[in-house]
XYZ file of C-alpha atoms in Angstrom:
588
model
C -10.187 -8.290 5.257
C -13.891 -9.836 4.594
C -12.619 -13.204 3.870
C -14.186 -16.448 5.572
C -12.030 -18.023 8.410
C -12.914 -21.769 7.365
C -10.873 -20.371 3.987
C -7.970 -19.088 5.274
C -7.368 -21.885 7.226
C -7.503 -24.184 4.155
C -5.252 -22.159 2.654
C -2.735 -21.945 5.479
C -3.514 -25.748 5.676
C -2.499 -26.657 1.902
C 0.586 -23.738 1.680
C 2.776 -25.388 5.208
C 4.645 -22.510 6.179
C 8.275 -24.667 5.929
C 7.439 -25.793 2.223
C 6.669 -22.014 1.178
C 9.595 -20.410 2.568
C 12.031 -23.395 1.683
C 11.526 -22.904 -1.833
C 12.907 -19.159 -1.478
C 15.321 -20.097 1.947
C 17.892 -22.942 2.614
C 16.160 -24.345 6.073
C 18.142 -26.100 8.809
C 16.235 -27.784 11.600
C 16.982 -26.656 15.206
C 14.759 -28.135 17.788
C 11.467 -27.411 17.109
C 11.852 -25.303 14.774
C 13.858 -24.123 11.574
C 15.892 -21.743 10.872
C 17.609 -20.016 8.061
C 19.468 -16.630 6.676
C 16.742 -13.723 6.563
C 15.735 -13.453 2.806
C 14.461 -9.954 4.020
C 18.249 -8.429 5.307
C 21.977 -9.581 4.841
C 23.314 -11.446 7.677
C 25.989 -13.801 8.342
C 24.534 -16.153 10.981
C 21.132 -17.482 11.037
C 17.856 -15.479 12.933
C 15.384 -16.500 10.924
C 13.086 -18.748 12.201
C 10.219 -20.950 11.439
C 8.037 -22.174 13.752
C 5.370 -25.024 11.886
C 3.126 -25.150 14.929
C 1.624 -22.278 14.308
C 2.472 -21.805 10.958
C 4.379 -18.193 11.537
C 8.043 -16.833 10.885
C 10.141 -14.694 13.100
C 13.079 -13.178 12.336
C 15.086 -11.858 15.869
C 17.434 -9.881 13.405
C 15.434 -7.471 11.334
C 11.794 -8.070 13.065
C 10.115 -9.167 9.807
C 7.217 -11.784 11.136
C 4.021 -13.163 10.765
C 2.215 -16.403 8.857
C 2.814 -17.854 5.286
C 0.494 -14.837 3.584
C 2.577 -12.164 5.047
C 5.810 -13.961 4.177
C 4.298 -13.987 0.254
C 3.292 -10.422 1.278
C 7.328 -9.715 1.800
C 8.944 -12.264 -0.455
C 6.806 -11.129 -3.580
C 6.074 -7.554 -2.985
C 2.365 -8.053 -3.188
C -0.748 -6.474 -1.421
C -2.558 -9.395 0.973
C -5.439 -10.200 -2.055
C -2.285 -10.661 -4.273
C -0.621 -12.865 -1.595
C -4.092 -14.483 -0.900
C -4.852 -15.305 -4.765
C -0.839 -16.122 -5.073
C -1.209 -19.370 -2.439
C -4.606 -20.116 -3.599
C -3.584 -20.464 -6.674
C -0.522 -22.962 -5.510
C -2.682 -24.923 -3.497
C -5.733 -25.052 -6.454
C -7.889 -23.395 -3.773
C -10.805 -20.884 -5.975
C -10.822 -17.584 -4.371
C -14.248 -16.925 -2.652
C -16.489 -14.210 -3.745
C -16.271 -11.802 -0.408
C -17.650 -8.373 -2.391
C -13.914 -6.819 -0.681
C -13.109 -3.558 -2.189
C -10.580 -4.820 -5.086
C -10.044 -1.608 -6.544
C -5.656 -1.145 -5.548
C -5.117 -4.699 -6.994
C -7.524 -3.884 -10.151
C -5.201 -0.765 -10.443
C -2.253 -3.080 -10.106
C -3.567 -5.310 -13.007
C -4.233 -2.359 -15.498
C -0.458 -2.009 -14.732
C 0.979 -4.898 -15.421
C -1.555 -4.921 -18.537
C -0.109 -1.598 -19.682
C 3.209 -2.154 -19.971
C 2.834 -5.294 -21.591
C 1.352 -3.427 -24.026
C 3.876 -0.671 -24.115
C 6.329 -3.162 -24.196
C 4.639 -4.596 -28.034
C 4.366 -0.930 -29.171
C 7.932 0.020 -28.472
C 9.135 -3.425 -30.227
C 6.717 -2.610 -33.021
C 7.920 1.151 -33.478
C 11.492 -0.204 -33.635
C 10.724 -2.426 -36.649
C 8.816 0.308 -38.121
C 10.296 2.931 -40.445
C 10.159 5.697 -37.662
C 12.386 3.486 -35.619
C 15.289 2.528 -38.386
C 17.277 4.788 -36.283
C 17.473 2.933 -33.392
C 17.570 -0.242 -35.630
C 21.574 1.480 -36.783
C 22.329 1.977 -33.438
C 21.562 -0.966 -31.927
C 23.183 -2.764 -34.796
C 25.969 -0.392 -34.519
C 26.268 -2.202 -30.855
C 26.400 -5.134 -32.831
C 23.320 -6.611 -31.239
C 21.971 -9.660 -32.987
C 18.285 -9.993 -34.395
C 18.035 -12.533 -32.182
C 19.091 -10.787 -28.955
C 16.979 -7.749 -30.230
C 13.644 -10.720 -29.773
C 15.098 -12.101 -26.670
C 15.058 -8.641 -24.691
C 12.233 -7.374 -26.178
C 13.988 -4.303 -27.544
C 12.117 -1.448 -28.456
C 12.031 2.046 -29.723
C 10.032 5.094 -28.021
C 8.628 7.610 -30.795
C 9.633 11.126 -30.870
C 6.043 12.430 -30.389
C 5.273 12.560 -26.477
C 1.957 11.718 -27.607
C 2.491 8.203 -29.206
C 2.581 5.510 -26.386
C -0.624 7.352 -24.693
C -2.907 7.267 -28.025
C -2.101 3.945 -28.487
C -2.990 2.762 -24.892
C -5.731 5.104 -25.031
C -6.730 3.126 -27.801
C -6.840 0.230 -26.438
C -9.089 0.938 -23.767
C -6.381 2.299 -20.822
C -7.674 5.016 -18.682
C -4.930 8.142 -18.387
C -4.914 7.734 -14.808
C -3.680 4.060 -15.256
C -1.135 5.309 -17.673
C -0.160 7.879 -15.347
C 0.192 5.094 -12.265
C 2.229 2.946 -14.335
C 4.644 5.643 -14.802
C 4.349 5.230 -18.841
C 3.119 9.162 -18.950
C 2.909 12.473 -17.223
C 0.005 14.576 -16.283
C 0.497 18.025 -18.163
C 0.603 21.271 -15.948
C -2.137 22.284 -16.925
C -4.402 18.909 -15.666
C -5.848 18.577 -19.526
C -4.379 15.353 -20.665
C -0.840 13.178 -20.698
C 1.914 12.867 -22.473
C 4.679 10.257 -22.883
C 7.532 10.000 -20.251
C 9.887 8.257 -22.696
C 10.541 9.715 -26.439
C 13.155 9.086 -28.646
C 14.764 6.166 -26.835
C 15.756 2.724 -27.300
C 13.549 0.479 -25.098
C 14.984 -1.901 -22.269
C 11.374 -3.875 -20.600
C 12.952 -5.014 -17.087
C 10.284 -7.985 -16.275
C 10.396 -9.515 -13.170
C 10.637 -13.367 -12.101
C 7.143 -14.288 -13.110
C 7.265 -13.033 -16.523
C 5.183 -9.744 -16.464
C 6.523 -6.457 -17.738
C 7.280 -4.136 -14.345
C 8.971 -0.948 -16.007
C 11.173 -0.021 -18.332
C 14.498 1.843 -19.407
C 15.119 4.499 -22.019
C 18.591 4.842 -23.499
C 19.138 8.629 -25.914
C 21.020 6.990 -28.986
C 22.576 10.946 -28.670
C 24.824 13.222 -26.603
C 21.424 14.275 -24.687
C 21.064 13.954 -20.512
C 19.809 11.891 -18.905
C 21.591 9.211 -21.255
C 19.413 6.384 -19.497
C 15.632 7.785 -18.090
C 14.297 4.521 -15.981
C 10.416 3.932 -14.853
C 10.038 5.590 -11.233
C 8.805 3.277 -8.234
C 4.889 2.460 -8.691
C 2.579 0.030 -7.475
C 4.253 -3.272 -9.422
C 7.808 -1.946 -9.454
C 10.520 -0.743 -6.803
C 14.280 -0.365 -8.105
C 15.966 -1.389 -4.689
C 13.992 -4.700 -4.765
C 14.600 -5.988 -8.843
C 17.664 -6.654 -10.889
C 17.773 -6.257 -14.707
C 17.376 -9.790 -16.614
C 17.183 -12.052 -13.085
C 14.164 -13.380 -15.021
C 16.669 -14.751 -17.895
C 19.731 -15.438 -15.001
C 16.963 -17.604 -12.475
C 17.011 -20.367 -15.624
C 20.935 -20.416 -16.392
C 21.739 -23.711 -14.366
C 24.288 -21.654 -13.079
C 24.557 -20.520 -8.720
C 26.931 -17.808 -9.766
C 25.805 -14.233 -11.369
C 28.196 -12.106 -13.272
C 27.065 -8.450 -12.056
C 27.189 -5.418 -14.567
C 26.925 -2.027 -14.608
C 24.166 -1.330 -17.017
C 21.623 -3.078 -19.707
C 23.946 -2.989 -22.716
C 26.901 -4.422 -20.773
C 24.007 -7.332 -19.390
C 23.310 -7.647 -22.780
C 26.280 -8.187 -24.616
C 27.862 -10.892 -22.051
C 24.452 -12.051 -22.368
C 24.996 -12.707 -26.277
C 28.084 -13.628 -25.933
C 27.263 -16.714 -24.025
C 26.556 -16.218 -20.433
C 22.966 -15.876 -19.611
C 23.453 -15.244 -15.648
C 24.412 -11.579 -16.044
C 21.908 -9.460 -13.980
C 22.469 -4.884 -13.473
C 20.479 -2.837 -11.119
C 18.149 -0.171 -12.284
C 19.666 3.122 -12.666
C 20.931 3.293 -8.535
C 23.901 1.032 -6.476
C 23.208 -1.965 -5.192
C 21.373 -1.594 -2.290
C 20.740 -4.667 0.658
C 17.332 -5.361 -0.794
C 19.333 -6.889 -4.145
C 21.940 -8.372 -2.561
C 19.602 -10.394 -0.462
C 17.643 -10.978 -3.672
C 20.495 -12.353 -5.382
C 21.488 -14.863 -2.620
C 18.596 -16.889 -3.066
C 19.789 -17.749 -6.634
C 23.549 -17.483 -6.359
C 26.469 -18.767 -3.995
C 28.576 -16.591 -5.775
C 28.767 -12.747 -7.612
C 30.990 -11.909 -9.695
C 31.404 -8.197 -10.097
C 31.698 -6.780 -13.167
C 31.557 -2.868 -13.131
C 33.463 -0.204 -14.924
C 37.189 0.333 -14.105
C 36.835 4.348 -13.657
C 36.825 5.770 -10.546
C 32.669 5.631 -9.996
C 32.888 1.729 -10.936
C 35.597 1.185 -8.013
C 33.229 2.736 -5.864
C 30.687 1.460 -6.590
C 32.449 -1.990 -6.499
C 34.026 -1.583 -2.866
C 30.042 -0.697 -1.835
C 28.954 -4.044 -3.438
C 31.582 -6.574 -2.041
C 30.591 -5.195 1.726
C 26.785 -5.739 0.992
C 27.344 -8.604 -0.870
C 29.632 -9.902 1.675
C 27.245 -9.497 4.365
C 24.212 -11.192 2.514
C 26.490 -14.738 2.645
C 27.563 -14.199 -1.095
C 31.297 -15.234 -2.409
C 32.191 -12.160 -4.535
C 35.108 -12.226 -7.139
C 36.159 -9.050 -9.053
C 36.541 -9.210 -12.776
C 38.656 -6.518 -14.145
C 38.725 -5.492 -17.972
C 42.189 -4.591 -19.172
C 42.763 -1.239 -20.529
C 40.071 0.854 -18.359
C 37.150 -0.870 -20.518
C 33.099 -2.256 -20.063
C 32.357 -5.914 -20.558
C 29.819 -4.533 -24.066
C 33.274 -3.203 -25.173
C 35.874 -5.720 -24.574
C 33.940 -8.579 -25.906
C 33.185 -6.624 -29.420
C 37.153 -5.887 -29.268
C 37.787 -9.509 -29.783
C 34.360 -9.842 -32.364
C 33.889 -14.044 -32.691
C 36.845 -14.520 -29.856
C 35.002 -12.178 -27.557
C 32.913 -14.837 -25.679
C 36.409 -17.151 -24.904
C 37.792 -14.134 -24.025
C 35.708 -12.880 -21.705
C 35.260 -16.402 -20.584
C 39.156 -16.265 -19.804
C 38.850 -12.972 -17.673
C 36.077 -14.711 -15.414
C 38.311 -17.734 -14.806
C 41.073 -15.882 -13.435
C 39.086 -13.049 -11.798
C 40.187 -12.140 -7.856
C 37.925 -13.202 -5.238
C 37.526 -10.759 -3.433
C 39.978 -10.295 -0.159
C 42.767 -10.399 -3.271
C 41.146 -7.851 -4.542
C 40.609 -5.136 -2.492
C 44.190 -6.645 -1.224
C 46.156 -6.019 -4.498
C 44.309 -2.460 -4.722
C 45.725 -1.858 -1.266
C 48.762 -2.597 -1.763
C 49.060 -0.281 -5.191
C 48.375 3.002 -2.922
C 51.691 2.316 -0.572
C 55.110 3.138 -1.853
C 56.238 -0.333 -0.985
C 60.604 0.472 -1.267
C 60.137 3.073 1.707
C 59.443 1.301 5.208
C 57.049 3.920 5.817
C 54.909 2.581 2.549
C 55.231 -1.481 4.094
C 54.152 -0.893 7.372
C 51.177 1.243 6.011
C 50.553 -1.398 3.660
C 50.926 -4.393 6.517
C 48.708 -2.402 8.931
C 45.993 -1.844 6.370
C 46.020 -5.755 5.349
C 45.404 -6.794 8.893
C 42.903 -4.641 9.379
C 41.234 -6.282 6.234
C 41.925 -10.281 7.168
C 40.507 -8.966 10.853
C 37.297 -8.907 8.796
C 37.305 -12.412 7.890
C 34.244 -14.812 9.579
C 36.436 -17.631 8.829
C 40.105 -18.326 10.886
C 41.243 -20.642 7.966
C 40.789 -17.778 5.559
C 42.850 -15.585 8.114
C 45.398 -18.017 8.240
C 45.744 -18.357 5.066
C 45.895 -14.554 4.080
C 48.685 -13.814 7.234
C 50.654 -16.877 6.164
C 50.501 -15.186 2.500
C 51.144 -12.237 3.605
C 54.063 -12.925 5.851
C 55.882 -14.470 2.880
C 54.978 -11.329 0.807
C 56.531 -9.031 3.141
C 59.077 -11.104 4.753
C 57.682 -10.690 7.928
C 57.187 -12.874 11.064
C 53.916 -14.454 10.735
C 53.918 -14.545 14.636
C 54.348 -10.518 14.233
C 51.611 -10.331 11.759
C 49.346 -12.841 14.156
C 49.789 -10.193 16.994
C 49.003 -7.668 15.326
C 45.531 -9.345 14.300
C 44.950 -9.631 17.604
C 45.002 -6.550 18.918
C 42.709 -5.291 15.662
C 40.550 -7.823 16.075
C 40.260 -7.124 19.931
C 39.474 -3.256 18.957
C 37.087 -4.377 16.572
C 35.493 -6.641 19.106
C 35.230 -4.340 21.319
C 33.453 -1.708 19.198
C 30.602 -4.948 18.180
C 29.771 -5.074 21.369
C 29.242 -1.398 21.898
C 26.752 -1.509 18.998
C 25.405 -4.576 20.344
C 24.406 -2.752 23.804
C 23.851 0.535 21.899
C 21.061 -1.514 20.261
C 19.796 -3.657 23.182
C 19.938 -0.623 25.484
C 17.899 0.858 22.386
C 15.077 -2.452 22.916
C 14.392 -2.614 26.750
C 13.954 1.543 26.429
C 11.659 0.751 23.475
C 13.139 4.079 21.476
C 13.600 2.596 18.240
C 9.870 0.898 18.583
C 7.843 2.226 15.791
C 4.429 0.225 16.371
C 4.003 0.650 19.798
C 5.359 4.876 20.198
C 4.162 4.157 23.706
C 7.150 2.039 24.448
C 9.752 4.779 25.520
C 7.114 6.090 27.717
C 6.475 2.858 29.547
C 9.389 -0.176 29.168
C 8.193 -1.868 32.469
C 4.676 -1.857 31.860
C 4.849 -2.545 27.876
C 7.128 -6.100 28.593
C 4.540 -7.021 30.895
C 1.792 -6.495 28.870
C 3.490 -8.350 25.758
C 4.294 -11.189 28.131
C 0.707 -11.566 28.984
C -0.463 -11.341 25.208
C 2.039 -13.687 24.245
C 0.831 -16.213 27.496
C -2.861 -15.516 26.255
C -1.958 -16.533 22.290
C -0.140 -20.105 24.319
C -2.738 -20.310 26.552
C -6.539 -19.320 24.641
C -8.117 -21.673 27.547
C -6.932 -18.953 30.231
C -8.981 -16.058 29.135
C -11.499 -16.085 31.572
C -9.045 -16.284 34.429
C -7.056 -13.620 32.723
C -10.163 -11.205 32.276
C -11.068 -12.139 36.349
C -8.175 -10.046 37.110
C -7.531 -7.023 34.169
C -9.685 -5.660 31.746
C -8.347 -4.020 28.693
C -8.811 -0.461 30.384
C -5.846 -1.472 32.310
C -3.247 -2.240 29.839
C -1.062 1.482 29.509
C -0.456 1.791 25.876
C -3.057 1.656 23.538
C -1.145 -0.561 20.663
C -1.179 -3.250 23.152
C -4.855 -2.815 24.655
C -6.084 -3.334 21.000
C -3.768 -6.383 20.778
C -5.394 -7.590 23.545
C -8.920 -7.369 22.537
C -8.422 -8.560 19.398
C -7.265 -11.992 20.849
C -9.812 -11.424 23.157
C -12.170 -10.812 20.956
C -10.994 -13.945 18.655
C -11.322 -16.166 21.577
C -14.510 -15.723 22.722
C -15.921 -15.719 19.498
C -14.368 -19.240 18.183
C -12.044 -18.305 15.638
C -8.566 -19.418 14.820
C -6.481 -17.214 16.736
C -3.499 -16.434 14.340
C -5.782 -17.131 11.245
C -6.226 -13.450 10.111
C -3.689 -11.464 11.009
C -1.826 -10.677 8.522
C -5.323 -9.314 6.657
C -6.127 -6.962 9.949
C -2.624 -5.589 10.637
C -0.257 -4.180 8.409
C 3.118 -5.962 7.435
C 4.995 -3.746 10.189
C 2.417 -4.264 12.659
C 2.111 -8.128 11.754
C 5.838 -8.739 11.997
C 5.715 -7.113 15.285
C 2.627 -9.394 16.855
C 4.460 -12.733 15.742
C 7.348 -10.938 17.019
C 6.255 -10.948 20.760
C 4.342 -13.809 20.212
C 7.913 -15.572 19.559
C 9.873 -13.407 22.072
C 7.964 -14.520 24.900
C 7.266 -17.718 24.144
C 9.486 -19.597 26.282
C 8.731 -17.797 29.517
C 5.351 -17.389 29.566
C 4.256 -20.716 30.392
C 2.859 -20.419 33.681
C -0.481 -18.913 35.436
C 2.399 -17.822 38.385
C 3.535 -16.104 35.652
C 0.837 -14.782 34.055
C -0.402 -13.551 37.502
C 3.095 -11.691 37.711
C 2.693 -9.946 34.154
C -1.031 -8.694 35.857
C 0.535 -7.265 38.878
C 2.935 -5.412 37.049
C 0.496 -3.787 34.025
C -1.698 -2.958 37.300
C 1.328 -0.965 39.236
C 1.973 1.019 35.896
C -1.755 1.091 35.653
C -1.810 3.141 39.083
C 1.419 4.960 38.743
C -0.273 6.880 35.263
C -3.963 6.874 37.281
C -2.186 8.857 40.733
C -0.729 11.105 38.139
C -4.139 12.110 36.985
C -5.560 11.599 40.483
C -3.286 14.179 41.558
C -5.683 16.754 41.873
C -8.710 14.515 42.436
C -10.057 14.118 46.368
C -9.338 11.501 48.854
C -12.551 9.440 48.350
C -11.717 9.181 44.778
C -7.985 7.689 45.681
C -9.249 5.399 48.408
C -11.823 3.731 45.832
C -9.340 3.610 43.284
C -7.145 1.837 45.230
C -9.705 -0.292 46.953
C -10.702 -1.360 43.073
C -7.199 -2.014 42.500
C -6.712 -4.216 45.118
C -9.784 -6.249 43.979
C -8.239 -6.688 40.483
C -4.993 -8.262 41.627
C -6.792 -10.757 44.730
């Protein structure tokens, strides 16, 4: 990207790397550096690193990497000029005038800018005489005026032509309708038409205020009852949550998670303003993650059918493994939150208060559901019961918990705790056992370089590709050993070509006086950036040495030959002999 290093380095300079990411991670010093849970995947124990000397990130868990733009790039979901104009605008740093081609963030604006403007039409077709329809029903759901304003309720017209005249009209493009997912090209290429008609209007806006999609409820029988805004350029339903921009501002590190908008919306009115749904899918990793960096603690709140104990088991494992405290509410009688709470009309708010106080965390839980599938008189039923149980406290990160759960459950069952204990073991043991399978599965998976998807050379070349990270990471350490680097390889020599135009580029960023790390995450993508800081952080600790860096040389040269006899294979002697007498130039 065309914008001037002297720049970028301000802005790396006024946005410190640690005072970015600390406002979005909880940071622990260790050494050097600091570390913290990966806001980018759920995990238990801490890979996530910081490292303020060079102002990158690293995490050894999922591979995301790179400097404090990239980690905006990530955090944010933003292109690099978003990320770029997001910390210049933090620091009070004016974006310079570069002539870069702007056009995909222009595109991105016009989005943002149409759906806040679909977003006014909807409310202002609701309180309109077409929309006194959806005015009953959302009465009828015994919605307040007030709530109606807070969510920004609306009403899509029955014409599929509405929504696009009136953009239209106010000087939107179709092809910017079209990207923002608000209409439909017709078959026939001659115009759009509206994706949502006839619905009540749910705006999902995202934690910096701006409109980023929408959902469409039929007040009918019709399918699909709830049509949602596919993924586009400002919107992606794994990554957002349904009113986190109200839930962010409740004082509260607990969220109360529903299944849909109305049931968000009617705990919402009813008093408790940190209720937050996904979009029309389950919760996937991306949202649990999301949701740990403003809440200790979920409490799930899903239907009590057979989908919404699905769906509940799925979310207390990925909630679970993001570092989140889950609790279950359950509603008596089989029914949503929206319906319990207008059961009990003024009461409904203490009532439903009452069911979140003496919600289940979750062990109890999935315990108590257990323990309803065994036929507890027969001996059969207990031990099935028992053996399941363990195999649930064997899950447990925490030996107090266990404890506490065997001691609980000895007493339940009138069992030996000591029998119960040994039992654990040998679960635990067999669960152990099948970790560190994966784990080898996975590093077996890392020095063969299979599962590399920057560098497809990888599989082809494990020997040669460590050595030739080693020596990029030495060179990035070491910028004042270039020249006796280049005395003894060129980048000819390096084997895979991912790595050879890693090499230059440093190289190239060397010689010519620049910041080494400064643009990176403008001239790679996010992938390819978390990968670079990735070996750059790798091989950090053992790459300190010219011995060393003389070693890495050697090596890239003997893969160098072993690829150049294969081709020489058919070639003459004189050719080999000043091959190899070239070769042994290089590495004296």
């Amino acid at each position: 990207m065309s914008l001037p290093e002297d720049f970028l380095q301000e802005l790396k300079y006024r946005n410190d790397i640690t005072d970015v990411v600390s406002s979005y991670v909880n940071l622990k010093r260790r050494g050097r550096n600091m570390v913290g849970l990966c806001p980018f995947h759920s995990e238990k124990t801490p890979s996530f690193n910081i490292y303020s000397e060079n102002g990158s990130f690293y995490c050894f868990g999922c591979g995301a990497g790179g400097d404090v733009i990239t980690f905006v790039m990530k955090i944010e979901n933003l292109d690099y000029m978003e990320a770029v104009r997001f910390l210049a605008q933090r620091a009070g740093m004016t974006m310079p005038d570069t002539g870069y081609d702007d056009s995909m963030n222009r595109l991105r604006t016009r989005i943002y800018e149409a759906n806040r403007e679909a977003a006014r039409f909807f409310y202002n077709c609701l309180n309109s005489p077409e929309g006194a329809e959806a005015r009953n029903y959302l009465a009828g759901r015994q919605l307040s005026p007030k709530t109606v304003v807070r969510f920004g309720l609306g009403y899509s017209p029955k014409s599929r032509y509405s929504l696009c005249n009136h953009l239209k009209g106010k000087g939107f493009k179709e092809n910017e309708i079209v990207a923002a997912n608000l209409a439909f090209q017709s078959k026939s290429g001659k115009g759009i038409y509206d994706r949502f008609s006839d619905r009540v209007m749910f705006p999902i806006i995202d934690l910096r205020g701006n409109v980023i999609a929408f959902g469409g409820r039929l007040m009918g029988d019709g399918k699909p009852k709830y049509l949602n805004t596919s993924d586009t350029l400002v919107f992606k339903k794994s990554n957002n949550l349904f009113s986190l921009n109200n839930a962010k501002n409740s004082g509260e590190r607990t969220l109360i998670l529903c299944e849909g908008y109305m049931d968000v919306i009617a705990v919402n009115q009813a008093g408790f303003q940190n209720a937050v749904a996904t979009l029309g899918t389950a919760l996937t990793s991306e949202q649990a993650v999301l949701m740990k960096r403003y809440a200790d603690e979920v409490v799930i709140c899903y239907d009590a059918d057979e989908a919404g104990q699905k769906a509940t088991a799925r979310a207390i494992e990925l909630l679970r493994n993001a570092g989140i405290q889950v609790r279950v509410l359950t509603v008596p009688e089989g029914k949503d939150p929206d319906e319990f709470i207008k059961k009990h009309g003024e009461n409904g708010g203490a009532a439903f208060k009452n069911l979140l106080e003496k919600s289940k965390n979750d062990m109890e839980y999935r315990l108590s559901k257990l323990k309803n599938s065994f036929n507890l008189e027969t001996a059969q039923g207990r031990v099935g019961y028992i053996n399941g149980a363990v195999k649930m406290i064997a899950g447990l990160d925490n030996p107090v918990e266990r404890d506490v759960y065997i001691s609980a459950l000895s007493d339940e069952m009138s069992v030996e705790k000591n029998a119960i204990s040994e039992q654990l073991k040998r679960v635990s043991k067999s669960r152990n056992s099948e970790e560190r399978r994966e784990e080898m599965k996975k590093l077996r998976g890392e020095l063969s370089g299979t599962g590399d998807k920057i560098n497809t050379e990888h599989a082809k070349y494990p020997r040669g590709v460590k050595a030739e990270e080693s020596l990029i990471s030495y060179l990035v350490h070491n910028p004042d050993k270039l020249d006796f680097i280049l005395s003894r390889i060129s980048p000819d020599d390096f084997v895979t070509e991912f790595n050879k135009r890693l090499f230059v580029y440093f190289k190239d960023k060397i010689q010519g006086g620049h910041g080494i790390l400064t643009g990176i995450s403008g001239d790679f993508t996010t992938q390819e950036s978390g990968k670079i800081f990735g070996i750059i952080s790798k091989y950090n600790s053992i790459a300190a040495t010219t011995e060393a860096a003389a070693e890495y040389i050697n090596v890239i040269m003997e893969e160098k030959l072993k690829t150049k006899m294969n081709d020489l294979s058919s070639a003459d002697d004189s050719d080999i002999m000043d091959y190899l007498k070239n070769l042994r130039e290089k590495k004296n």
